[in-house]
Amino acid sequence: MEVIDFNKTNSILNQFMSELRDVNIQKDQMRFRRNLERIGEIMALEVSKRLNYVTKEVQTPLGTAIESVPDENIVLATVFRAGLPFHQGFHNYFDHCENAFVSAYRKYLDEVNFDIHIEYLASPELEGKTLILVDPMLATGNSMYLAYRALLSKGTPSTIHLASVIAAQQGVDYVCKMFPDEKTTLWCAAIDPGLNSHAYIVPGLGDAGDLSFGQK
Ligand code: URA
């Protein structure tokens, strides 16, 4: 699996990342959501460079232009609820795509241990399509994988793009092991070293769902 880490190249994305992580700036929920969305837009542009294209004749008011347009059936999938602003960023660019939604939540067994439960799935057919599965925080990788497993009930995609804003190294290693190697690409804006005892990414940014939408 190819892993692309945007943090290796300086761009304006680093400014958005520093605002997402900053304990004071992240208190502004609207800015927090918009920064997730802006990173989704930048990643969508990069993912779009890997798609297949077909040339098309376009009638302008003054003549005919030839344009290359994407030639893939894209399904953009996300995991509730933290994934919504990131999904919106991708959707702003892939506005012709189909959309899928999966719910995943942590059911705590005690103070620290939890299982991830998938309860809701709304997805079009996936057979032979390009799946872009976006989840801003790739911690253990388990919810990303369980979401994918749930989506497989709708068919097998031909190509898979996984996108995260911050991934823990452990999550990267897990998805590299669990997803089909030859057809999956993992896109991350940063890869952080660790997880704490509650499986939150360190240094990370905190709880992306709470910071986007308020505490549960
Ligand atoms: N989900 C989050 O919102 N943050 C983490 O650090 C891990 C999972």
GROMACS .gro file of C-alpha atoms and ligand atoms in nm:
model
  224
    1MET     CA    1   0.000   0.000   0.000
    2GLU     CA    2   0.127   0.345  -0.085
    3VAL     CA    3   0.121   0.586   0.213
    4ILE     CA    4   0.129   0.958   0.130
    5ASP     CA    5   0.221   1.193   0.416
    6PHE     CA    6   0.151   1.559   0.327
    7ASN     CA    7   0.361   1.672   0.622
    8LYS     CA    8   0.673   1.587   0.422
    9THR     CA    9   0.608   1.885   0.192
   10ASN     CA   10   0.553   2.241   0.310
   11SER     CA   11   0.229   2.399   0.192
   12ILE     CA   12  -0.053   2.615   0.329
   13LEU     CA   13  -0.202   2.289   0.461
   14ASN     CA   14   0.051   2.313   0.750
   15GLN     CA   15  -0.116   2.639   0.860
   16PHE     CA   16  -0.455   2.464   0.875
   17MET     CA   17  -0.297   2.175   1.066
   18SER     CA   18  -0.139   2.406   1.324
   19GLU     CA   19  -0.478   2.575   1.381
   20LEU     CA   20  -0.653   2.238   1.422
   21ARG     CA   21  -0.399   2.128   1.682
   22ASP     CA   22  -0.371   2.457   1.874
   23VAL     CA   23  -0.556   2.419   2.206
   24ASN     CA   24  -0.679   2.782   2.190
   25ILE     CA   25  -0.757   2.824   1.820
   26GLN     CA   26  -0.940   2.489   1.805
   27LYS     CA   27  -1.202   2.628   2.048
   28ASP     CA   28  -1.349   2.818   1.753
   29GLN     CA   29  -1.578   2.539   1.623
   30MET     CA   30  -1.650   2.708   1.293
   31ARG     CA   31  -1.278   2.753   1.218
   32PHE     CA   32  -1.210   2.395   1.330
   33ARG     CA   33  -1.472   2.252   1.093
   34ARG     CA   34  -1.362   2.479   0.810
   35ASN     CA   35  -0.998   2.373   0.852
   36LEU     CA   36  -1.099   2.006   0.828
   37GLU     CA   37  -1.297   2.096   0.518
   38ARG     CA   38  -1.006   2.290   0.365
   39ILE     CA   39  -0.772   1.993   0.419
   40GLY     CA   40  -1.037   1.771   0.255
   41GLU     CA   41  -1.037   2.006  -0.045
   42ILE     CA   42  -0.656   1.998  -0.078
   43MET     CA   43  -0.650   1.618  -0.047
   44ALA     CA   44  -0.930   1.581  -0.300
   45LEU     CA   45  -0.720   1.775  -0.551
   46GLU     CA   46  -0.423   1.542  -0.490
   47VAL     CA   47  -0.641   1.228  -0.512
   48SER     CA   48  -0.790   1.362  -0.837
   49LYS     CA   49  -0.442   1.351  -0.994
   50ARG     CA   50  -0.447   0.970  -0.957
   51LEU     CA   51  -0.780   0.912  -1.136
   52ASN     CA   52  -0.833   0.797  -1.494
   53TYR     CA   53  -0.943   1.068  -1.735
   54VAL     CA   54  -1.126   1.080  -2.064
   55THR     CA   55  -1.123   1.364  -2.314
   56LYS     CA   56  -1.448   1.541  -2.381
   57GLU     CA   57  -1.554   1.803  -2.635
   58VAL     CA   58  -1.712   2.105  -2.467
   59GLN     CA   59  -1.915   2.358  -2.659
   60THR     CA   60  -1.818   2.713  -2.552
   61PRO     CA   61  -2.000   3.026  -2.676
   62LEU     CA   62  -1.712   3.072  -2.923
   63GLY     CA   63  -1.618   2.722  -3.034
   64THR     CA   64  -1.522   2.375  -2.916
   65ALA     CA   65  -1.271   2.304  -2.638
   66ILE     CA   66  -1.120   1.968  -2.546
   67GLU     CA   67  -1.110   1.895  -2.173
   68SER     CA   68  -0.997   1.589  -1.974
   69VAL     CA   69  -1.254   1.490  -1.714
   70PRO     CA   70  -1.245   1.210  -1.454
   71ASP     CA   71  -1.363   0.876  -1.590
   72GLU     CA   72  -1.431   0.689  -1.264
   73ASN     CA   73  -1.744   0.626  -1.060
   74ILE     CA   74  -1.649   0.766  -0.722
   75VAL     CA   75  -1.821   0.681  -0.397
   76LEU     CA   76  -1.718   0.912  -0.112
   77ALA     CA   77  -1.773   0.743   0.223
   78THR     CA   78  -1.734   0.873   0.574
   79VAL     CA   79  -1.772   0.769   0.933
   80PHE     CA   80  -2.014   0.964   1.158
   81ARG     CA   81  -1.985   1.209   1.313
   82ALA     CA   82  -1.631   1.345   1.310
   83GLY     CA   83  -1.592   1.270   0.938
   84LEU     CA   84  -1.861   1.513   0.822
   85PRO     CA   85  -1.657   1.835   0.773
   86PHE     CA   86  -1.370   1.641   0.609
   87HIS     CA   87  -1.625   1.467   0.384
   88GLN     CA   88  -1.769   1.806   0.291
   89GLY     CA   89  -1.424   1.922   0.176
   90PHE     CA   90  -1.390   1.622  -0.058
   91HIS     CA   91  -1.749   1.664  -0.175
   92ASN     CA   92  -1.687   2.031  -0.266
   93TYR     CA   93  -1.447   1.906  -0.534
   94PHE     CA   94  -1.594   1.565  -0.622
   95ASP     CA   95  -1.940   1.712  -0.656
   96HIS     CA   96  -2.048   1.447  -0.910
   97CYS     CA   97  -1.971   1.155  -0.676
   98GLU     CA   98  -2.206   0.925  -0.492
   99ASN     CA   99  -2.194   0.925  -0.111
  100ALA     CA  100  -2.196   0.665   0.165
  101PHE     CA  101  -2.222   0.701   0.543
  102VAL     CA  102  -2.133   0.461   0.822
  103SER     CA  103  -2.176   0.510   1.195
  104ALA     CA  104  -1.906   0.385   1.432
  105TYR     CA  105  -1.904   0.442   1.803
  106ARG     CA  106  -1.694   0.331   2.094
  107LYS     CA  107  -1.891   0.109   2.336
  108TYR     CA  108  -1.688   0.122   2.657
  109LEU     CA  109  -1.653  -0.207   2.848
  110ASP     CA  110  -1.478  -0.032   3.141
  111GLU     CA  111  -1.275   0.290   3.194
  112VAL     CA  112  -1.031   0.225   2.910
  113ASN     CA  113  -1.141  -0.075   2.704
  114PHE     CA  114  -1.396  -0.044   2.426
  115ASP     CA  115  -1.537  -0.219   2.120
  116ILE     CA  116  -1.623  -0.030   1.805
  117HIS     CA  117  -1.982  -0.084   1.689
  118ILE     CA  118  -2.110  -0.016   1.338
  119GLU     CA  119  -2.484   0.044   1.348
  120TYR     CA  120  -2.581   0.245   1.043
  121LEU     CA  121  -2.488   0.206   0.677
  122ALA     CA  122  -2.627   0.406   0.385
  123SER     CA  123  -2.438   0.335   0.064
  124PRO     CA  124  -2.492   0.297  -0.310
  125GLU     CA  125  -2.359  -0.011  -0.495
  126LEU     CA  126  -1.978  -0.025  -0.477
  127GLU     CA  127  -1.893  -0.301  -0.725
  128GLY     CA  128  -1.607  -0.186  -0.956
  129LYS     CA  129  -1.621   0.174  -0.830
  130THR     CA  130  -1.356   0.399  -0.674
  131LEU     CA  131  -1.407   0.418  -0.299
  132ILE     CA  132  -1.272   0.722  -0.113
  133LEU     CA  133  -1.314   0.649   0.258
  134VAL     CA  134  -1.243   0.950   0.477
  135ASP     CA  135  -1.204   0.963   0.856
  136PRO     CA  136  -1.006   1.253   1.005
  137MET     CA  137  -0.847   1.061   1.294
  138LEU     CA  138  -0.687   0.724   1.218
  139ALA     CA  139  -0.604   0.603   1.569
  140THR     CA  140  -0.596   0.220   1.593
  141GLY     CA  141  -0.733   0.187   1.238
  142ASN     CA  142  -1.011  -0.035   1.366
  143SER     CA  143  -1.307   0.191   1.287
  144MET     CA  144  -1.172   0.258   0.935
  145TYR     CA  145  -1.142  -0.116   0.877
  146LEU     CA  146  -1.484  -0.200   1.027
  147ALA     CA  147  -1.643   0.075   0.817
  148TYR     CA  148  -1.480  -0.076   0.507
  149ARG     CA  149  -1.603  -0.426   0.602
  150ALA     CA  150  -1.958  -0.291   0.638
  151LEU     CA  151  -1.930  -0.118   0.299
  152LEU     CA  152  -1.820  -0.443   0.131
  153SER     CA  153  -2.180  -0.569   0.171
  154LYS     CA  154  -2.252  -0.327  -0.119
  155GLY     CA  155  -1.986  -0.476  -0.352
  156THR     CA  156  -1.610  -0.474  -0.402
  157PRO     CA  157  -1.454  -0.144  -0.511
  158SER     CA  158  -1.183  -0.157  -0.781
  159THR     CA  159  -0.970   0.114  -0.617
  160ILE     CA  160  -0.957   0.241  -0.259
  161HIS     CA  161  -0.833   0.576  -0.130
  162LEU     CA  162  -0.823   0.611   0.250
  163ALA     CA  163  -0.786   0.967   0.376
  164SER     CA  164  -0.707   1.092   0.727
  165VAL     CA  165  -0.602   1.425   0.868
  166ILE     CA  166  -0.393   1.278   1.152
  167ALA     CA  167  -0.292   0.913   1.161
  168ALA     CA  168  -0.111   0.734   1.443
  169GLN     CA  169   0.174   0.513   1.327
  170GLN     CA  170  -0.015   0.217   1.481
  171GLY     CA  171  -0.322   0.294   1.266
  172VAL     CA  172  -0.107   0.323   0.953
  173ASP     CA  173   0.052  -0.017   1.025
  174TYR     CA  174  -0.293  -0.172   1.088
  175VAL     CA  175  -0.456  -0.050   0.766
  176CYS     CA  176  -0.144  -0.151   0.568
  177LYS     CA  177  -0.198  -0.503   0.703
  178MET     CA  178  -0.579  -0.521   0.664
  179PHE     CA  179  -0.660  -0.349   0.332
  180PRO     CA  180  -0.586  -0.496  -0.012
  181ASP     CA  181  -0.232  -0.381  -0.076
  182GLU     CA  182  -0.231  -0.348  -0.454
  183LYS     CA  183  -0.538  -0.126  -0.485
  184THR     CA  184  -0.526   0.093  -0.173
  185THR     CA  185  -0.360   0.431  -0.116
  186LEU     CA  186  -0.351   0.596   0.227
  187TRP     CA  187  -0.341   0.978   0.235
  188CYS     CA  188  -0.253   1.154   0.566
  189ALA     CA  189  -0.184   1.517   0.649
  190ALA     CA  190   0.036   1.404   0.941
  191ILE     CA  191   0.153   1.081   1.103
  192ASP     CA  192   0.189   1.110   1.482
  193PRO     CA  193   0.395   0.873   1.695
  194GLY     CA  194   0.160   0.746   1.962
  195LEU     CA  195  -0.175   0.668   2.121
  196ASN     CA  196  -0.266   0.728   2.486
  197SER     CA  197  -0.442   0.473   2.708
  198HIS     CA  198  -0.782   0.588   2.569
  199ALA     CA  199  -0.661   0.533   2.210
  200TYR     CA  200  -0.642   0.908   2.141
  201ILE     CA  201  -0.364   1.017   1.907
  202VAL     CA  202  -0.068   1.191   2.076
  203PRO     CA  203   0.004   1.475   2.018
  204GLY     CA  204  -0.299   1.467   1.785
  205LEU     CA  205  -0.559   1.735   1.841
  206GLY     CA  206  -0.812   1.586   2.086
  207ASP     CA  207  -1.163   1.466   1.998
  208ALA     CA  208  -1.241   1.577   1.642
  209GLY     CA  209  -1.615   1.506   1.682
  210ASP     CA  210  -1.648   1.714   2.001
  211LEU     CA  211  -1.436   1.995   1.856
  212SER     CA  212  -1.654   2.005   1.543
  213PHE     CA  213  -1.997   1.965   1.698
  214GLY     CA  214  -1.972   2.006   2.078
  215GLN     CA  215  -1.938   1.753   2.356
  216LYS     CA  216  -2.144   1.434   2.350
  217URA     N1  217  -1.079   1.015   1.748
  217URA     C1  218  -1.052   1.146   1.776
  217URA     O1  219  -1.137   1.232   1.760
  217URA     N2  220  -0.929   1.176   1.822
  217URA     C2  221  -0.833   1.085   1.840
  217URA     O2  222  -0.723   1.121   1.881
  217URA     C3  223  -0.864   0.950   1.810
  217URA     C4  224  -0.987   0.918   1.764
   0.00000   0.00000   0.00000
